[in-house]
Short mmCIF file of C-alpha atoms in Angstrom, two decimals:
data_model
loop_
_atom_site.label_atom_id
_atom_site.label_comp_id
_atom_site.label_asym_id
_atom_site.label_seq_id
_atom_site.Cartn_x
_atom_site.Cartn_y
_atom_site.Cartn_z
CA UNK Z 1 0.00 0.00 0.00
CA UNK Z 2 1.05 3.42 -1.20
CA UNK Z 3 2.52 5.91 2.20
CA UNK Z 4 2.67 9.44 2.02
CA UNK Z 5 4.15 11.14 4.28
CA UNK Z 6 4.15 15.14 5.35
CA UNK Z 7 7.09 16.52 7.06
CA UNK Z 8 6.60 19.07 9.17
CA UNK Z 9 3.12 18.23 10.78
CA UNK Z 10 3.22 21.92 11.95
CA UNK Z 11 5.25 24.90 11.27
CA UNK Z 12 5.19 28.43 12.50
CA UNK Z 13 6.84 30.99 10.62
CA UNK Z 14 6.73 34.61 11.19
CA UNK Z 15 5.34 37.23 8.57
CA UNK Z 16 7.89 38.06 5.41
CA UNK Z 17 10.17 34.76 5.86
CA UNK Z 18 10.00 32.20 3.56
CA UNK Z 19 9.60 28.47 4.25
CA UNK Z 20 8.98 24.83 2.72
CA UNK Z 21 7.57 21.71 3.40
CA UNK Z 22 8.01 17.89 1.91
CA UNK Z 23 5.67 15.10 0.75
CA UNK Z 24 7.66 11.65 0.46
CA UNK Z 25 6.12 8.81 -1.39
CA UNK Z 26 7.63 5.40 -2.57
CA UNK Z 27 8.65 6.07 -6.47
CA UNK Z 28 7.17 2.95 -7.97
CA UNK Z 29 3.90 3.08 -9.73
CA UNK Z 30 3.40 7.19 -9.93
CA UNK Z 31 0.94 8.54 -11.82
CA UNK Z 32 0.85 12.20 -10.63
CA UNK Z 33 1.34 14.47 -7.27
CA UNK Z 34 -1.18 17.27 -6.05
CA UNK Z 35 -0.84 19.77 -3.41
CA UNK Z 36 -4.06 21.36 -1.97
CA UNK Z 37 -4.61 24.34 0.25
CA UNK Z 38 -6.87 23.56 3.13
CA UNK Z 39 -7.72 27.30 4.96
CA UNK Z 40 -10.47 26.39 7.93
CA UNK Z 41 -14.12 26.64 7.32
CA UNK Z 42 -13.15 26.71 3.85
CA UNK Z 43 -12.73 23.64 0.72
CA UNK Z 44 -9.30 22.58 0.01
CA UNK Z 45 -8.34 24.21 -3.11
CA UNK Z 46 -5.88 22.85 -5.92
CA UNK Z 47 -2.50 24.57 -6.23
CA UNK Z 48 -0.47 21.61 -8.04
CA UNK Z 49 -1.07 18.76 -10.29
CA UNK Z 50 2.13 17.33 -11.09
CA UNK Z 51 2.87 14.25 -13.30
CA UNK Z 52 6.61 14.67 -14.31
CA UNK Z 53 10.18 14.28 -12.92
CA UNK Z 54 11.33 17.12 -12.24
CA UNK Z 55 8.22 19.16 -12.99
CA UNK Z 56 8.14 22.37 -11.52
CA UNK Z 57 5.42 25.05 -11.00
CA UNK Z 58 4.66 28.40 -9.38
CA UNK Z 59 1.98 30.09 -8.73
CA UNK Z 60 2.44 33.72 -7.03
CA UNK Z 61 4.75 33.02 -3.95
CA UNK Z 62 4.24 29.59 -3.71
CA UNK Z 63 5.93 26.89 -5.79
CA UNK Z 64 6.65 23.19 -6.13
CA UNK Z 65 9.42 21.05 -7.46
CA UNK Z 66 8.91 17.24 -7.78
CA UNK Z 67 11.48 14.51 -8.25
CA UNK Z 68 9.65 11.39 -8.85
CA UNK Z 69 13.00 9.07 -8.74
CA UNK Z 70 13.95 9.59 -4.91
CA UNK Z 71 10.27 10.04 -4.37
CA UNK Z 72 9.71 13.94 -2.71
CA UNK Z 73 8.21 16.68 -3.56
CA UNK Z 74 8.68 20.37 -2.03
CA UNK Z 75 6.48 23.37 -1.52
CA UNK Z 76 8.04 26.97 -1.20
CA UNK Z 77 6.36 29.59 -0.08
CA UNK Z 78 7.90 32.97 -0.40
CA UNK Z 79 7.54 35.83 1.74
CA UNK Z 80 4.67 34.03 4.11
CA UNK Z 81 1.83 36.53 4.29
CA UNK Z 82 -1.34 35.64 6.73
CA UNK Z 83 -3.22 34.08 4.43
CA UNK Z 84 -1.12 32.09 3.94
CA UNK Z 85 -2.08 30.29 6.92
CA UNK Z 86 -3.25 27.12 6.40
CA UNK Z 87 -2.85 23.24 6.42
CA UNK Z 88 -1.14 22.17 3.01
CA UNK Z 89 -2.11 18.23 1.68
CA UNK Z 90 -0.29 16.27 -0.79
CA UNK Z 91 -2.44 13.63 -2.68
CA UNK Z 92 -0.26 10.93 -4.66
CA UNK Z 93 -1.78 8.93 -7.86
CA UNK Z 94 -0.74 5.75 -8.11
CA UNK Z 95 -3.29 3.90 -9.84
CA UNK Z 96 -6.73 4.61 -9.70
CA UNK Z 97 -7.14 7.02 -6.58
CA UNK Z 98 -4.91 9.56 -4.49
CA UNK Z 99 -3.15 8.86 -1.20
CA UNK Z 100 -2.81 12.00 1.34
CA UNK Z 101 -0.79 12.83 3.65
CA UNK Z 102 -1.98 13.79 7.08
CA UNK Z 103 -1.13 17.45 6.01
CA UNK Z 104 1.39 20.16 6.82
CA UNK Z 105 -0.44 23.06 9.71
CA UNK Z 106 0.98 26.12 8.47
CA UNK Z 107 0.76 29.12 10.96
CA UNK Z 108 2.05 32.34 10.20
CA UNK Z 109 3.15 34.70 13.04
CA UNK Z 110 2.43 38.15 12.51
CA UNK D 1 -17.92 29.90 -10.31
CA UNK D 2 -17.65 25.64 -10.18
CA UNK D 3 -18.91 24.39 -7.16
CA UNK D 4 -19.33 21.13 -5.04
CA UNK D 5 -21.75 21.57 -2.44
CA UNK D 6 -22.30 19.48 0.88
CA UNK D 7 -25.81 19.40 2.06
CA UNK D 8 -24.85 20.29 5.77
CA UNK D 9 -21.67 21.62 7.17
CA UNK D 10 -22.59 20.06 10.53
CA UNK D 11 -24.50 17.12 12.00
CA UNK D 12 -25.50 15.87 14.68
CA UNK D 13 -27.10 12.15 14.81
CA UNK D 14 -28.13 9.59 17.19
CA UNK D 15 -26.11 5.98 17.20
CA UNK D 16 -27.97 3.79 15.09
CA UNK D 17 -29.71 6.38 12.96
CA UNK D 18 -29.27 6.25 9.17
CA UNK D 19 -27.57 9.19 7.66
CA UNK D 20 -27.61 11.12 4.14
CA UNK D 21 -24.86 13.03 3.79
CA UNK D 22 -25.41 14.52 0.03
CA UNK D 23 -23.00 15.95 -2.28
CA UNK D 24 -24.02 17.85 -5.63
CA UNK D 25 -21.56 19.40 -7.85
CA UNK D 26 -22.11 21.80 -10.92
CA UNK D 27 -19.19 20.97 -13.55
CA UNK D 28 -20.31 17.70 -15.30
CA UNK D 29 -17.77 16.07 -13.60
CA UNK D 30 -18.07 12.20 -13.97
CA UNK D 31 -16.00 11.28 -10.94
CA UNK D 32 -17.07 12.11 -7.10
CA UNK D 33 -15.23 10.86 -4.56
CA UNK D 34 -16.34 10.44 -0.79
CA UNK D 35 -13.56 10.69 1.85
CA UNK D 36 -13.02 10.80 5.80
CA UNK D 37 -10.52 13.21 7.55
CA UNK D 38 -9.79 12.65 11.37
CA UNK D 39 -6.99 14.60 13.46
CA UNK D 40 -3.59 13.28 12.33
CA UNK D 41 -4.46 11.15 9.07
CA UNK D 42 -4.74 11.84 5.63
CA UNK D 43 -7.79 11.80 3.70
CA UNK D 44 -9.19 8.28 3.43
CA UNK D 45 -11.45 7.48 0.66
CA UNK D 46 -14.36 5.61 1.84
CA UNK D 47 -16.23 5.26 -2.39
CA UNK D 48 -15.90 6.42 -5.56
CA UNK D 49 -18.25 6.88 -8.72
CA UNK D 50 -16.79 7.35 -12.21
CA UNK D 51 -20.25 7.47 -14.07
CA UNK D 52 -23.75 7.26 -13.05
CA UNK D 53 -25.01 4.08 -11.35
CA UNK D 54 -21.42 3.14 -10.78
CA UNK D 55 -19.29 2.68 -7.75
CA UNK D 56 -16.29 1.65 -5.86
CA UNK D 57 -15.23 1.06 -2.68
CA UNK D 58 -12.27 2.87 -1.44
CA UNK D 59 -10.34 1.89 1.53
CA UNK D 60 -12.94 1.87 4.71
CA UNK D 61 -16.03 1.64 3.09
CA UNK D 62 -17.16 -0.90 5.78
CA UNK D 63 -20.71 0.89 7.38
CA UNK D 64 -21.13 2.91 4.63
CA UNK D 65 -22.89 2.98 1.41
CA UNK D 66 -23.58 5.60 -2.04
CA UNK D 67 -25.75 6.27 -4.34
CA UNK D 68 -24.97 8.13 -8.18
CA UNK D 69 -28.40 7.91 -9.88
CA UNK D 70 -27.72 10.97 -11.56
CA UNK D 71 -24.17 12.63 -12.71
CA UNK D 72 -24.31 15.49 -10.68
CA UNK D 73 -25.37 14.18 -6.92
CA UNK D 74 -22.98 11.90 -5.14
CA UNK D 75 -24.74 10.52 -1.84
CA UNK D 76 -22.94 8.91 1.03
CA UNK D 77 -25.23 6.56 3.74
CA UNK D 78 -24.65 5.53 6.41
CA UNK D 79 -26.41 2.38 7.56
CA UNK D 80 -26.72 2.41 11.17
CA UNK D 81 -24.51 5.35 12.30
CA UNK D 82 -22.14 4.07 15.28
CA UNK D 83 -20.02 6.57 17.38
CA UNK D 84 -16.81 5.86 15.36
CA UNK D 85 -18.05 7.68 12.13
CA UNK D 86 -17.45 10.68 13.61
CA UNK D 87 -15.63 12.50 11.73
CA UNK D 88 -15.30 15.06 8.94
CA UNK D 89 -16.54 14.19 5.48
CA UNK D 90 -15.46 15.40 1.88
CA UNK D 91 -16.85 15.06 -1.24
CA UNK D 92 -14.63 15.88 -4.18
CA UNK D 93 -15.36 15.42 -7.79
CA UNK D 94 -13.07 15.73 -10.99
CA UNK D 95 -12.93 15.37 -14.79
CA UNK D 96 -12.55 12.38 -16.59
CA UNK D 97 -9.40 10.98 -17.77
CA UNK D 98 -11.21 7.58 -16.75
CA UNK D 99 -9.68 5.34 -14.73
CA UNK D 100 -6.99 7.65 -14.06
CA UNK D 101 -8.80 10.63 -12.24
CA UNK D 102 -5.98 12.06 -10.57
CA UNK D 103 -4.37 13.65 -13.58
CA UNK D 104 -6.40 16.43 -12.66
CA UNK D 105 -6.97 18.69 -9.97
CA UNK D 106 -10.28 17.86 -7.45
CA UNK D 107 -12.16 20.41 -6.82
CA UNK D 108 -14.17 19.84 -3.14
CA UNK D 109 -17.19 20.62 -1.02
CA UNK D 110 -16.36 22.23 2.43
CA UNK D 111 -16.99 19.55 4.13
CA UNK D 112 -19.78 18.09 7.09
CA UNK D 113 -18.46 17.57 10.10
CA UNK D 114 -20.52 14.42 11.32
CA UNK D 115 -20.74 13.53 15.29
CA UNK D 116 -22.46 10.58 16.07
CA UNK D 117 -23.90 10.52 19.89
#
């Protein structure tokens, strides 16, 4: 059975610094990696859907590089802002459905 | 705006009740997914749909059932609610790439949280 893991389970980081966060998964059978934003009260929302070795992709301050042969992927986020706070999933394919992680709790410290 | 709405965001139920927990969603999406979160585990799918009338179990789907008679409505039941189905409960849907869903991105509901007294 497919295990993902999320490393940190928490993180605090104060307001302006910049920080990043893994998903491991075994690299046999991958289909495709997605990170989700998951603010409280609120759906998780897509950031990433990646599929190749050493994809990467950016959107705004936040970014993701994925290297499907030692089986990580990272998330950046630059210059943490509030909103930013938030608990960060990764979902890996490897067949017909995704596996999460438990998640990454983001809290940023004014 | 694409949406997938949950029918409550919270319920409360008595042990042995049956439960509807009903999921609609707006984009034509053929798959729906039904997953569980609880405090320090990932998202664990409990069914999937791919097209109407069909269905598979995920990874707990032991006490629950679904229902897809029509593409846009994804309902999860549970038989005889017991206090360990407490929890929160997604519903997610995406586009088709078939048996292969999760080339895409899933868009989700915000969730019910579910206690079970």
């Amino acid at each position: 059975i497919l295990n993902v893991e999320q490393s940190p389970q928490s993180l605090h980081v104060q307001e302006g610094d910049s920080t990043n966060f893994t998903c491991s998964f075994p690299s046999s059978n991958f289909y495709a990696l997605h990170w989700y934003r998951w603010e409280t009260a609120k759906s998780p929302e897509a950031l990433f859907v990646m599929t190749l070795n050493g994809d990467e992709k950016k959107k705004g301050r936040i970014s993701a590089t994925l290297n499907t042969k030692e089986g990580y992927s990272y998330l950046y986020i630059k210059g943490s802002q509030p909103e930013d706070s938030a608990t960060y999933l990764c979902g890996v394919g490897s067949n017909y459905q995704l596996i999460w992680g438990a998640g990454t709790k983001l809290i940023i410290k004014p | 705006d694409v949406k997938v709405t949950q029918s409550s965001r919270y319920l409360v139920k008595r042990t042995g009740e049956k439960v509807f927990l009903e999921c609609v969603q707006d984009m034509d999406h053929e798959n729906m997914f039904w997953y569980r979160q609880d405090p320090g585990l990932g998202l664990r799918l409990i069914y999937f749909s791919y097209d109407v009338k069909m269905k598979e179990k995920g990874d707990i789907p032991e006490g629950y059932s679904v229902s897809r008679e029509k593409k846009e409505r994804f309902s999860l039941i549970l038989e005889s609610a017991s206090t360990n189905q407490t929890s929160m409960y997604l519903c997610a849907s995406s586009p088709p790439s078939h048996r292969v869903p999760q080339y895409y991105g899933y868009t989700f509901g915000s969730g019910t949280r579910l206690t079970v007294v």
